[in-house]
Structures are given as C-alpha cells and as structure tokens.
mmCIF file with all atom_site columns, C-alpha atoms and ligand atoms in Angstrom:
data_model
loop_
_atom_site.group_PDB
_atom_site.id
_atom_site.type_symbol
_atom_site.label_atom_id
_atom_site.label_alt_id
_atom_site.label_comp_id
_atom_site.label_asym_id
_atom_site.label_entity_id
_atom_site.label_seq_id
_atom_site.pdbx_PDB_ins_code
_atom_site.Cartn_x
_atom_site.Cartn_y
_atom_site.Cartn_z
_atom_site.occupancy
_atom_site.B_iso_or_equiv
_atom_site.pdbx_formal_charge
_atom_site.auth_seq_id
_atom_site.auth_comp_id
_atom_site.auth_asym_id
_atom_site.auth_atom_id
_atom_site.pdbx_PDB_model_num
ATOM   1   C  CA  . MET A 1 1   ? 18.046 -109.254 -3.005  1.00 93.00 ? 238 MET A CA  1
ATOM   2   C  CA  . GLU A 1 2   ? 19.015 -107.525 0.223   1.00 97.00 ? 239 GLU A CA  1
ATOM   3   C  CA  . THR A 1 3   ? 16.997 -106.500 3.269   1.00 98.00 ? 240 THR A CA  1
ATOM   4   C  CA  . SER A 1 4   ? 17.886 -103.394 5.290   1.00 98.00 ? 241 SER A CA  1
ATOM   5   C  CA  . LEU A 1 5   ? 16.822 -102.364 8.777   1.00 98.00 ? 242 LEU A CA  1
ATOM   6   C  CA  . ILE A 1 6   ? 15.427 -98.842  8.717   1.00 99.00 ? 243 ILE A CA  1
ATOM   7   C  CA  . ILE A 1 7   ? 14.270 -96.840  11.742  1.00 99.00 ? 244 ILE A CA  1
ATOM   8   C  CA  . LEU A 1 8   ? 12.078 -93.747  11.436  1.00 99.00 ? 245 LEU A CA  1
ATOM   9   C  CA  . LYS A 1 9   ? 13.438 -92.009  14.509  1.00 99.00 ? 246 LYS A CA  1
ATOM   10  C  CA  . PRO A 1 10  ? 11.394 -90.261  17.243  1.00 99.00 ? 247 PRO A CA  1
ATOM   11  C  CA  . ASP A 1 11  ? 11.672 -86.893  15.459  1.00 98.00 ? 248 ASP A CA  1
ATOM   12  C  CA  . ALA A 1 12  ? 10.122 -88.379  12.292  1.00 99.00 ? 249 ALA A CA  1
ATOM   13  C  CA  . VAL A 1 13  ? 7.180  -89.755  14.294  1.00 98.00 ? 250 VAL A CA  1
ATOM   14  C  CA  . GLN A 1 14  ? 6.717  -86.580  16.388  1.00 98.00 ? 251 GLN A CA  1
ATOM   15  C  CA  . ARG A 1 15  ? 6.891  -84.354  13.298  1.00 98.00 ? 252 ARG A CA  1
ATOM   16  C  CA  . ALA A 1 16  ? 4.289  -86.533  11.514  1.00 98.00 ? 253 ALA A CA  1
ATOM   17  C  CA  . LEU A 1 17  ? 6.725  -87.328  8.701   1.00 98.00 ? 254 LEU A CA  1
ATOM   18  C  CA  . VAL A 1 18  ? 6.276  -91.121  8.772   1.00 98.00 ? 255 VAL A CA  1
ATOM   19  C  CA  . GLY A 1 19  ? 4.116  -91.199  5.632   1.00 98.00 ? 256 GLY A CA  1
ATOM   20  C  CA  . SER A 1 20  ? 6.290  -88.773  3.686   1.00 98.00 ? 257 SER A CA  1
ATOM   21  C  CA  . ILE A 1 21  ? 9.511  -90.614  4.512   1.00 98.00 ? 258 ILE A CA  1
ATOM   22  C  CA  . LEU A 1 22  ? 8.054  -94.066  3.935   1.00 98.00 ? 259 LEU A CA  1
ATOM   23  C  CA  . SER A 1 23  ? 6.815  -92.857  0.530   1.00 98.00 ? 260 SER A CA  1
ATOM   24  C  CA  . ARG A 1 24  ? 10.386 -92.093  -0.529  1.00 98.00 ? 261 ARG A CA  1
ATOM   25  C  CA  . PHE A 1 25  ? 11.402 -95.701  0.079   1.00 98.00 ? 262 PHE A CA  1
ATOM   26  C  CA  . GLU A 1 26  ? 8.241  -97.151  -1.484  1.00 98.00 ? 263 GLU A CA  1
ATOM   27  C  CA  . GLN A 1 27  ? 8.406  -94.913  -4.560  1.00 98.00 ? 264 GLN A CA  1
ATOM   28  C  CA  . LYS A 1 28  ? 11.972 -96.058  -5.200  1.00 98.00 ? 265 LYS A CA  1
ATOM   29  C  CA  . GLY A 1 29  ? 10.686 -99.628  -5.511  1.00 98.00 ? 266 GLY A CA  1
ATOM   30  C  CA  . LEU A 1 30  ? 11.685 -101.064 -2.144  1.00 98.00 ? 267 LEU A CA  1
ATOM   31  C  CA  . GLN A 1 31  ? 9.296  -103.600 -0.646  1.00 98.00 ? 268 GLN A CA  1
ATOM   32  C  CA  . ILE A 1 32  ? 8.117  -103.290 2.961   1.00 98.00 ? 269 ILE A CA  1
ATOM   33  C  CA  . VAL A 1 33  ? 8.610  -106.757 4.439   1.00 98.00 ? 270 VAL A CA  1
ATOM   34  C  CA  . GLY A 1 34  ? 8.494  -105.733 8.114   1.00 98.00 ? 271 GLY A CA  1
ATOM   35  C  CA  . MET A 1 35  ? 7.014  -102.741 9.935   1.00 98.00 ? 272 MET A CA  1
ATOM   36  C  CA  . LYS A 1 36  ? 6.112  -101.838 13.521  1.00 98.00 ? 273 LYS A CA  1
ATOM   37  C  CA  . LEU A 1 37  ? 5.715  -98.917  15.899  1.00 98.00 ? 274 LEU A CA  1
ATOM   38  C  CA  . MET A 1 38  ? 7.670  -99.502  19.088  1.00 98.00 ? 275 MET A CA  1
ATOM   39  C  CA  . ARG A 1 39  ? 9.453  -97.816  21.963  1.00 98.00 ? 276 ARG A CA  1
ATOM   40  C  CA  . ILE A 1 40  ? 13.166 -98.734  21.990  1.00 98.00 ? 277 ILE A CA  1
ATOM   41  C  CA  . SER A 1 41  ? 14.406 -99.858  25.428  1.00 98.00 ? 278 SER A CA  1
ATOM   42  C  CA  . GLN A 1 42  ? 17.733 -98.737  26.920  1.00 98.00 ? 279 GLN A CA  1
ATOM   43  C  CA  . ASP A 1 43  ? 19.050 -102.253 26.448  1.00 98.00 ? 280 ASP A CA  1
ATOM   44  C  CA  . LEU A 1 44  ? 18.039 -102.446 22.789  1.00 98.00 ? 281 LEU A CA  1
ATOM   45  C  CA  . ALA A 1 45  ? 19.473 -98.972  22.076  1.00 98.00 ? 282 ALA A CA  1
ATOM   46  C  CA  . ALA A 1 46  ? 22.764 -100.020 23.667  1.00 98.00 ? 283 ALA A CA  1
ATOM   47  C  CA  . LYS A 1 47  ? 22.909 -103.172 21.553  1.00 98.00 ? 284 LYS A CA  1
ATOM   48  C  CA  . HIS A 1 48  ? 21.935 -101.365 18.360  1.00 98.00 ? 285 HIS A CA  1
ATOM   49  C  CA  . TYR A 1 49  ? 24.484 -98.557  18.830  1.00 98.00 ? 286 TYR A CA  1
ATOM   50  C  CA  . LYS A 1 50  ? 27.238 -100.657 20.475  1.00 97.00 ? 287 LYS A CA  1
ATOM   51  C  CA  . ASP A 1 51  ? 29.846 -99.405  17.979  1.00 97.00 ? 288 ASP A CA  1
ATOM   52  C  CA  . HIS A 1 52  ? 29.223 -95.811  19.109  1.00 98.00 ? 289 HIS A CA  1
ATOM   53  C  CA  . ALA A 1 53  ? 29.632 -96.473  22.861  1.00 97.00 ? 290 ALA A CA  1
ATOM   54  C  CA  . GLY A 1 54  ? 32.135 -94.009  24.353  1.00 96.00 ? 291 GLY A CA  1
ATOM   55  C  CA  . LYS A 1 55  ? 31.725 -91.374  21.629  1.00 98.00 ? 292 LYS A CA  1
ATOM   56  C  CA  . PRO A 1 56  ? 30.799 -87.837  22.748  1.00 98.00 ? 293 PRO A CA  1
ATOM   57  C  CA  . PHE A 1 57  ? 27.333 -88.018  21.182  1.00 98.00 ? 294 PHE A CA  1
ATOM   58  C  CA  . TYR A 1 58  ? 26.495 -91.531  22.485  1.00 98.00 ? 295 TYR A CA  1
ATOM   59  C  CA  . ALA A 1 59  ? 24.543 -90.598  25.648  1.00 98.00 ? 296 ALA A CA  1
ATOM   60  C  CA  . GLY A 1 60  ? 22.459 -88.029  23.772  1.00 98.00 ? 297 GLY A CA  1
ATOM   61  C  CA  . LEU A 1 61  ? 21.834 -90.498  20.949  1.00 98.00 ? 298 LEU A CA  1
ATOM   62  C  CA  . VAL A 1 62  ? 20.521 -93.188  23.305  1.00 98.00 ? 299 VAL A CA  1
ATOM   63  C  CA  . LYS A 1 63  ? 18.364 -90.628  25.161  1.00 98.00 ? 300 LYS A CA  1
ATOM   64  C  CA  . PHE A 1 64  ? 16.905 -89.430  21.839  1.00 98.00 ? 301 PHE A CA  1
ATOM   65  C  CA  . MET A 1 65  ? 16.255 -92.891  20.423  1.00 98.00 ? 302 MET A CA  1
ATOM   66  C  CA  . THR A 1 66  ? 14.508 -94.095  23.602  1.00 98.00 ? 303 THR A CA  1
ATOM   67  C  CA  . SER A 1 67  ? 12.508 -90.882  24.188  1.00 98.00 ? 304 SER A CA  1
ATOM   68  C  CA  . GLU A 1 68  ? 9.411  -91.619  22.077  1.00 98.00 ? 305 GLU A CA  1
ATOM   69  C  CA  . PRO A 1 69  ? 8.197  -94.404  19.767  1.00 98.00 ? 306 PRO A CA  1
ATOM   70  C  CA  . VAL A 1 70  ? 9.899  -95.141  16.466  1.00 99.00 ? 307 VAL A CA  1
ATOM   71  C  CA  . VAL A 1 71  ? 8.750  -96.962  13.334  1.00 99.00 ? 308 VAL A CA  1
ATOM   72  C  CA  . VAL A 1 72  ? 10.985 -99.911  12.506  1.00 99.00 ? 309 VAL A CA  1
ATOM   73  C  CA  . LEU A 1 73  ? 11.047 -101.218 8.946   1.00 98.00 ? 310 LEU A CA  1
ATOM   74  C  CA  . ALA A 1 74  ? 12.570 -104.093 7.024   1.00 98.00 ? 311 ALA A CA  1
ATOM   75  C  CA  . LEU A 1 75  ? 12.931 -103.000 3.387   1.00 98.00 ? 312 LEU A CA  1
ATOM   76  C  CA  . ARG A 1 76  ? 13.830 -105.416 0.601   1.00 98.00 ? 313 ARG A CA  1
ATOM   77  C  CA  . GLY A 1 77  ? 15.168 -104.882 -2.891  1.00 98.00 ? 314 GLY A CA  1
ATOM   78  C  CA  . VAL A 1 78  ? 18.136 -105.357 -5.189  1.00 98.00 ? 315 VAL A CA  1
ATOM   79  C  CA  . GLY A 1 79  ? 21.049 -103.604 -3.448  1.00 98.00 ? 316 GLY A CA  1
ATOM   80  C  CA  . ALA A 1 80  ? 18.586 -102.372 -0.806  1.00 98.00 ? 317 ALA A CA  1
ATOM   81  C  CA  . ILE A 1 81  ? 21.205 -101.510 1.828   1.00 98.00 ? 318 ILE A CA  1
ATOM   82  C  CA  . GLY A 1 82  ? 23.115 -99.068  -0.376  1.00 98.00 ? 319 GLY A CA  1
ATOM   83  C  CA  . VAL A 1 83  ? 19.948 -97.817  -2.062  1.00 98.00 ? 320 VAL A CA  1
ATOM   84  C  CA  . CYS A 1 84  ? 18.495 -96.898  1.343   1.00 98.00 ? 321 CYS A CA  1
ATOM   85  C  CA  . ARG A 1 85  ? 21.685 -95.117  2.428   1.00 98.00 ? 322 ARG A CA  1
ATOM   86  C  CA  . ASN A 1 86  ? 21.615 -93.067  -0.787  1.00 98.00 ? 323 ASN A CA  1
ATOM   87  C  CA  . LEU A 1 87  ? 17.968 -92.140  -0.258  1.00 98.00 ? 324 LEU A CA  1
ATOM   88  C  CA  . MET A 1 88  ? 18.727 -91.135  3.363   1.00 98.00 ? 325 MET A CA  1
ATOM   89  C  CA  . GLY A 1 89  ? 21.645 -88.835  2.533   1.00 98.00 ? 326 GLY A CA  1
ATOM   90  C  CA  . ALA A 1 90  ? 24.629 -87.807  4.646   1.00 98.00 ? 327 ALA A CA  1
ATOM   91  C  CA  . THR A 1 91  ? 24.457 -88.190  8.445   1.00 98.00 ? 328 THR A CA  1
ATOM   92  C  CA  . PHE A 1 92  ? 24.117 -84.493  9.298   1.00 98.00 ? 329 PHE A CA  1
ATOM   93  C  CA  . GLY A 1 93  ? 20.893 -82.828  8.242   1.00 98.00 ? 330 GLY A CA  1
ATOM   94  C  CA  . SER A 1 94  ? 22.730 -79.556  7.724   1.00 98.00 ? 331 SER A CA  1
ATOM   95  C  CA  . LYS A 1 95  ? 25.066 -81.215  5.198   1.00 98.00 ? 332 LYS A CA  1
ATOM   96  C  CA  . ALA A 1 96  ? 22.795 -83.780  3.527   1.00 98.00 ? 333 ALA A CA  1
ATOM   97  C  CA  . ALA A 1 97  ? 22.139 -83.118  -0.152  1.00 98.00 ? 334 ALA A CA  1
ATOM   98  C  CA  . ALA A 1 98  ? 18.810 -81.771  -1.337  1.00 98.00 ? 335 ALA A CA  1
ATOM   99  C  CA  . GLY A 1 99  ? 16.714 -84.587  -2.736  1.00 98.00 ? 336 GLY A CA  1
ATOM   100 C  CA  . THR A 1 100 ? 17.635 -86.946  0.101   1.00 98.00 ? 337 THR A CA  1
ATOM   101 C  CA  . ILE A 1 101 ? 15.399 -87.639  3.104   1.00 98.00 ? 338 ILE A CA  1
ATOM   102 C  CA  . ARG A 1 102 ? 17.776 -86.008  5.574   1.00 98.00 ? 339 ARG A CA  1
ATOM   103 C  CA  . GLY A 1 103 ? 18.481 -83.179  3.120   1.00 98.00 ? 340 GLY A CA  1
ATOM   104 C  CA  . ASP A 1 104 ? 14.827 -82.403  2.472   1.00 98.00 ? 341 ASP A CA  1
ATOM   105 C  CA  . PHE A 1 105 ? 13.145 -82.929  5.836   1.00 98.00 ? 342 PHE A CA  1
ATOM   106 C  CA  . GLY A 1 106 ? 15.599 -81.840  8.528   1.00 97.00 ? 343 GLY A CA  1
ATOM   107 C  CA  . ILE A 1 107 ? 18.433 -79.523  9.477   1.00 98.00 ? 344 ILE A CA  1
ATOM   108 C  CA  . SER A 1 108 ? 19.631 -81.002  12.801  1.00 98.00 ? 345 SER A CA  1
ATOM   109 C  CA  . ASN A 1 109 ? 22.774 -83.129  12.918  1.00 97.00 ? 346 ASN A CA  1
ATOM   110 C  CA  . SER A 1 110 ? 21.568 -85.467  15.682  1.00 97.00 ? 347 SER A CA  1
ATOM   111 C  CA  . PHE A 1 111 ? 17.794 -85.440  15.061  1.00 98.00 ? 348 PHE A CA  1
ATOM   112 C  CA  . ASN A 1 112 ? 18.279 -86.731  11.526  1.00 98.00 ? 349 ASN A CA  1
ATOM   113 C  CA  . LEU A 1 113 ? 15.002 -88.611  11.078  1.00 98.00 ? 350 LEU A CA  1
ATOM   114 C  CA  . VAL A 1 114 ? 16.150 -92.007  9.882   1.00 98.00 ? 351 VAL A CA  1
ATOM   115 C  CA  . HIS A 1 115 ? 18.548 -94.884  10.579  1.00 98.00 ? 352 HIS A CA  1
ATOM   116 C  CA  . GLY A 1 116 ? 19.660 -97.340  7.923   1.00 98.00 ? 353 GLY A CA  1
ATOM   117 C  CA  . SER A 1 117 ? 21.985 -100.344 8.113   1.00 98.00 ? 354 SER A CA  1
ATOM   118 C  CA  . ASP A 1 118 ? 25.436 -99.514  6.728   1.00 98.00 ? 355 ASP A CA  1
ATOM   119 C  CA  . GLY A 1 119 ? 26.334 -102.942 5.289   1.00 98.00 ? 356 GLY A CA  1
ATOM   120 C  CA  . PRO A 1 120 ? 25.205 -106.570 4.992   1.00 98.00 ? 357 PRO A CA  1
ATOM   121 C  CA  . GLU A 1 121 ? 26.713 -107.598 8.336   1.00 98.00 ? 358 GLU A CA  1
ATOM   122 C  CA  . ALA A 1 122 ? 25.044 -104.702 10.177  1.00 98.00 ? 359 ALA A CA  1
ATOM   123 C  CA  . ALA A 1 123 ? 21.742 -105.380 8.403   1.00 98.00 ? 360 ALA A CA  1
ATOM   124 C  CA  . ALA A 1 124 ? 21.696 -109.040 9.490   1.00 98.00 ? 361 ALA A CA  1
ATOM   125 C  CA  . ARG A 1 125 ? 22.575 -108.087 13.072  1.00 98.00 ? 362 ARG A CA  1
ATOM   126 C  CA  . GLU A 1 126 ? 20.068 -105.221 13.296  1.00 98.00 ? 363 GLU A CA  1
ATOM   127 C  CA  . LEU A 1 127 ? 17.203 -107.173 11.684  1.00 98.00 ? 364 LEU A CA  1
ATOM   128 C  CA  . GLY A 1 128 ? 17.794 -109.842 14.331  1.00 98.00 ? 365 GLY A CA  1
ATOM   129 C  CA  . LEU A 1 129 ? 17.627 -107.235 17.096  1.00 98.00 ? 366 LEU A CA  1
ATOM   130 C  CA  . PHE A 1 130 ? 14.349 -105.646 15.988  1.00 98.00 ? 367 PHE A CA  1
ATOM   131 C  CA  . PHE A 1 131 ? 12.371 -108.468 14.369  1.00 98.00 ? 368 PHE A CA  1
ATOM   132 C  CA  . GLY A 1 132 ? 11.529 -111.862 15.827  1.00 96.00 ? 369 GLY A CA  1
ATOM   133 C  CA  . PRO A 1 133 ? 11.082 -115.098 13.901  1.00 91.00 ? 370 PRO A CA  1
ATOM   134 C  CA  . GLY A 1 134 ? 8.105  -114.860 11.533  1.00 93.00 ? 371 GLY A CA  1
ATOM   135 C  CA  . GLU A 1 135 ? 7.862  -111.059 11.731  1.00 97.00 ? 372 GLU A CA  1
ATOM   136 C  CA  . ILE A 1 136 ? 9.460  -110.485 8.334   1.00 97.00 ? 373 ILE A CA  1
ATOM   137 C  CA  . ALA A 1 137 ? 7.132  -111.352 5.454   1.00 96.00 ? 374 ALA A CA  1
ATOM   138 C  CA  . ASP A 1 138 ? 8.271  -113.656 2.683   1.00 92.00 ? 375 ASP A CA  1
ATOM   139 C  CA  . SER A 1 139 ? 5.797  -112.500 0.045   1.00 90.00 ? 376 SER A CA  1
ATOM   140 C  CA  . SER A 1 140 ? 6.205  -111.364 -3.535  1.00 90.00 ? 377 SER A CA  1
ATOM   141 C  CA  . ARG A 1 141 ? 4.546  -108.269 -4.957  1.00 94.00 ? 378 ARG A CA  1
ATOM   142 C  CA  . ALA A 1 142 ? 2.490  -108.060 -8.133  1.00 94.00 ? 379 ALA A CA  1
ATOM   143 C  CA  . ILE A 1 143 ? 4.194  -104.779 -9.102  1.00 96.00 ? 380 ILE A CA  1
ATOM   144 C  CA  . ASP A 1 144 ? 7.669  -106.322 -9.109  1.00 95.00 ? 381 ASP A CA  1
ATOM   145 C  CA  . THR A 1 145 ? 7.097  -107.548 -12.667 1.00 95.00 ? 382 THR A CA  1
ATOM   146 C  CA  . TRP A 1 146 ? 7.337  -103.830 -13.598 1.00 97.00 ? 383 TRP A CA  1
ATOM   147 C  CA  . VAL A 1 147 ? 9.675  -102.569 -10.882 1.00 97.00 ? 384 VAL A CA  1
ATOM   148 C  CA  . TYR A 1 148 ? 12.368 -104.993 -12.126 1.00 97.00 ? 385 TYR A CA  1
ATOM   149 C  CA  . ASP A 1 149 ? 13.414 -106.430 -15.471 1.00 97.00 ? 386 ASP A CA  1
ATOM   150 C  CA  . SER A 1 150 ? 13.229 -110.172 -14.866 1.00 94.00 ? 387 SER A CA  1
ATOM   151 C  CA  . ALA A 1 151 ? 13.920 -111.284 -18.451 1.00 96.00 ? 388 ALA A CA  1
ATOM   152 C  CA  . SER A 1 152 ? 17.162 -112.979 -17.390 1.00 96.00 ? 389 SER A CA  1
ATOM   153 C  CA  . GLY A 1 153 ? 15.372 -114.980 -14.702 1.00 93.00 ? 390 GLY A CA  1
ATOM   154 C  CA  . LYS A 1 154 ? 16.466 -112.754 -11.843 1.00 92.00 ? 391 LYS A CA  1
ATOM   155 C  CA  . PRO A 1 155 ? 15.368 -109.208 -11.015 1.00 95.00 ? 392 PRO A CA  1
ATOM   156 C  CA  . GLU A 1 156 ? 17.600 -106.549 -12.561 1.00 95.00 ? 393 GLU A CA  1
HETATM 157 P  P1  . IDP B 2 .   ? 24.486 -92.778  10.328  1.00 55.34 ? 542 IDP B P1  1
HETATM 158 O  O1  . IDP B 2 .   ? 23.173 -92.730  11.063  1.00 55.34 ? 542 IDP B O1  1
HETATM 159 O  O2  . IDP B 2 .   ? 24.479 -91.886  9.111   1.00 55.34 ? 542 IDP B O2  1
HETATM 160 O  O3  . IDP B 2 .   ? 24.938 -94.193  9.999   1.00 55.34 ? 542 IDP B O3  1
HETATM 161 P  P2  . IDP B 2 .   ? 26.455 -92.776  12.462  1.00 55.34 ? 542 IDP B P2  1
HETATM 162 O  O4  . IDP B 2 .   ? 27.829 -92.212  12.329  1.00 55.34 ? 542 IDP B O4  1
HETATM 163 O  O5  . IDP B 2 .   ? 26.302 -94.260  12.496  1.00 55.34 ? 542 IDP B O5  1
HETATM 164 O  O6  . IDP B 2 .   ? 25.576 -92.130  11.283  1.00 55.34 ? 542 IDP B O6  1
HETATM 165 O  O7  . IDP B 2 .   ? 25.823 -92.135  13.773  1.00 55.34 ? 542 IDP B O7  1
HETATM 166 C  C1  . IDP B 2 .   ? 24.640 -92.668  14.344  1.00 55.34 ? 542 IDP B C1  1
HETATM 167 C  C2  . IDP B 2 .   ? 23.732 -91.529  14.746  1.00 55.34 ? 542 IDP B C2  1
HETATM 168 O  O8  . IDP B 2 .   ? 24.345 -90.773  15.798  1.00 55.34 ? 542 IDP B O8  1
HETATM 169 C  C3  . IDP B 2 .   ? 23.491 -90.477  13.641  1.00 55.34 ? 542 IDP B C3  1
HETATM 170 O  O9  . IDP B 2 .   ? 22.468 -90.863  12.736  1.00 55.34 ? 542 IDP B O9  1
HETATM 171 C  C4  . IDP B 2 .   ? 23.130 -89.250  14.456  1.00 55.34 ? 542 IDP B C4  1
HETATM 172 O  O10 . IDP B 2 .   ? 21.775 -89.332  14.914  1.00 55.34 ? 542 IDP B O10 1
HETATM 173 C  C5  . IDP B 2 .   ? 24.058 -89.394  15.658  1.00 55.34 ? 542 IDP B C5  1
HETATM 174 N  N1  . IDP B 2 .   ? 25.330 -88.685  15.472  1.00 55.34 ? 542 IDP B N1  1
HETATM 175 C  C6  . IDP B 2 .   ? 26.394 -89.105  14.770  1.00 55.34 ? 542 IDP B C6  1
HETATM 176 N  N2  . IDP B 2 .   ? 27.415 -88.226  14.826  1.00 55.34 ? 542 IDP B N2  1
HETATM 177 C  C7  . IDP B 2 .   ? 26.976 -87.219  15.605  1.00 55.34 ? 542 IDP B C7  1
HETATM 178 C  C8  . IDP B 2 .   ? 27.568 -85.986  16.069  1.00 55.34 ? 542 IDP B C8  1
HETATM 179 O  O11 . IDP B 2 .   ? 28.725 -85.668  15.766  1.00 55.34 ? 542 IDP B O11 1
HETATM 180 N  N3  . IDP B 2 .   ? 26.787 -85.198  16.836  1.00 55.34 ? 542 IDP B N3  1
HETATM 181 C  C9  . IDP B 2 .   ? 25.513 -85.520  17.185  1.00 55.34 ? 542 IDP B C9  1
HETATM 182 N  N4  . IDP B 2 .   ? 24.928 -86.672  16.807  1.00 55.34 ? 542 IDP B N4  1
HETATM 183 C  C10 . IDP B 2 .   ? 25.643 -87.503  16.022  1.00 55.34 ? 542 IDP B C10 1
HETATM 184 MG MG1 . MG  B 3 .   ? 25.460 -95.751  11.306  1.00 55.34 ? 543 MG  B MG1 1
#
C-alpha cells in the first residue's frame, strides 16, 4: 500500500471541479485517508516546490498556488503514487491524453488542476508538509473486499 499527496489546485476549486476530479480518484479504487480545504502560505509553497526554485515558471507557480484555497488529499491504494500520476496525465493540459484528468478538464499548461507526488520519497516529504500527526486516517473500507483480490492474504 502507498499513500500519495494530491492537491486540487486553485483552478480546480474556482472552476467547481473538485467533485468531478475527486470522483476520478475514488472510482479508480483509491481510498481518501486525508482531506482538507486550505490556503497555501508562501512558506509552504516554497517548501513544497523547492526543487523548482530558480526555474522560469517558479514565481508564477508560487503565485498561482497561493492565490486561492486548494483541496489537499492523501490517497491510499496499491501502487497509489503511480496510479495517481497516470490518472492525472501529462503535466501540460494541452498535451495530456484524453481520458486523464488534465487531458479532460483543462487546456492550460500552468493551470493544470492537480498536483500528485512523483515518487515514494516525494510522497513521504509532501504528506509531512501538508498533514499533521493524526490527520491521516488509519481505517479500512468495507468495499476493499471487492476493490482488491485478497485471496493471497494481501490486496492484489
Ligand atoms: P508535475 O505537476 O506534472 O509533476 P512539474 O514539472 O513538477 O510537473 O511542475 C510543477 C508544476 O509547475 C506543474 O504542474 C505546472 O503547474 C507548473 N509548470 C511546470 N512546467 C511549466 C512550464 O513550462 N510553464 C508553466 N508552468 C509550468
Ligand atoms: Mg512534480
């Protein structure tokens, strides 16, 4: 089981696409184990996007991400980090494949609706930035007996 940090960016909230985008993740079988609406501070944006500091789009990215509230999610599932990236699609809305969140809901390259951790190390770091102790639920879901094949003793 993996947990990924997902952000429904300010454009997703302003365009009233929170429900539609969240449905994509839920319908796939991912479990919501953390969720909150929040305004990202300058400091938090800088920490979250530290690897992009100095890039031409960095200032605009921080301005965008701090401009209006976002919905922050912790999503759990088998291979959740890669599964989420596949559901999101390529970075640029104009290039993202049809059927993906970015491909279906947007066309902008910077206002691309959703952030998702890009690997286990990033996920651990980002979950720690956005969720405090006790804010991520450790509960099992009734439906998981049908979402996964658990005949071997572990979900597959
Ligand atoms: P990702 O969100 O698909 O992981 P990253 O390369 O990590 O893509 O970039 C972080 C965010 O910065 C993107 O989601 C997008 O909002 C923005 N961004 C990335 N590259 C560009 C660019 O070339 N122009 C404008 N915005 C960009
Ligand atoms: Mg990234």
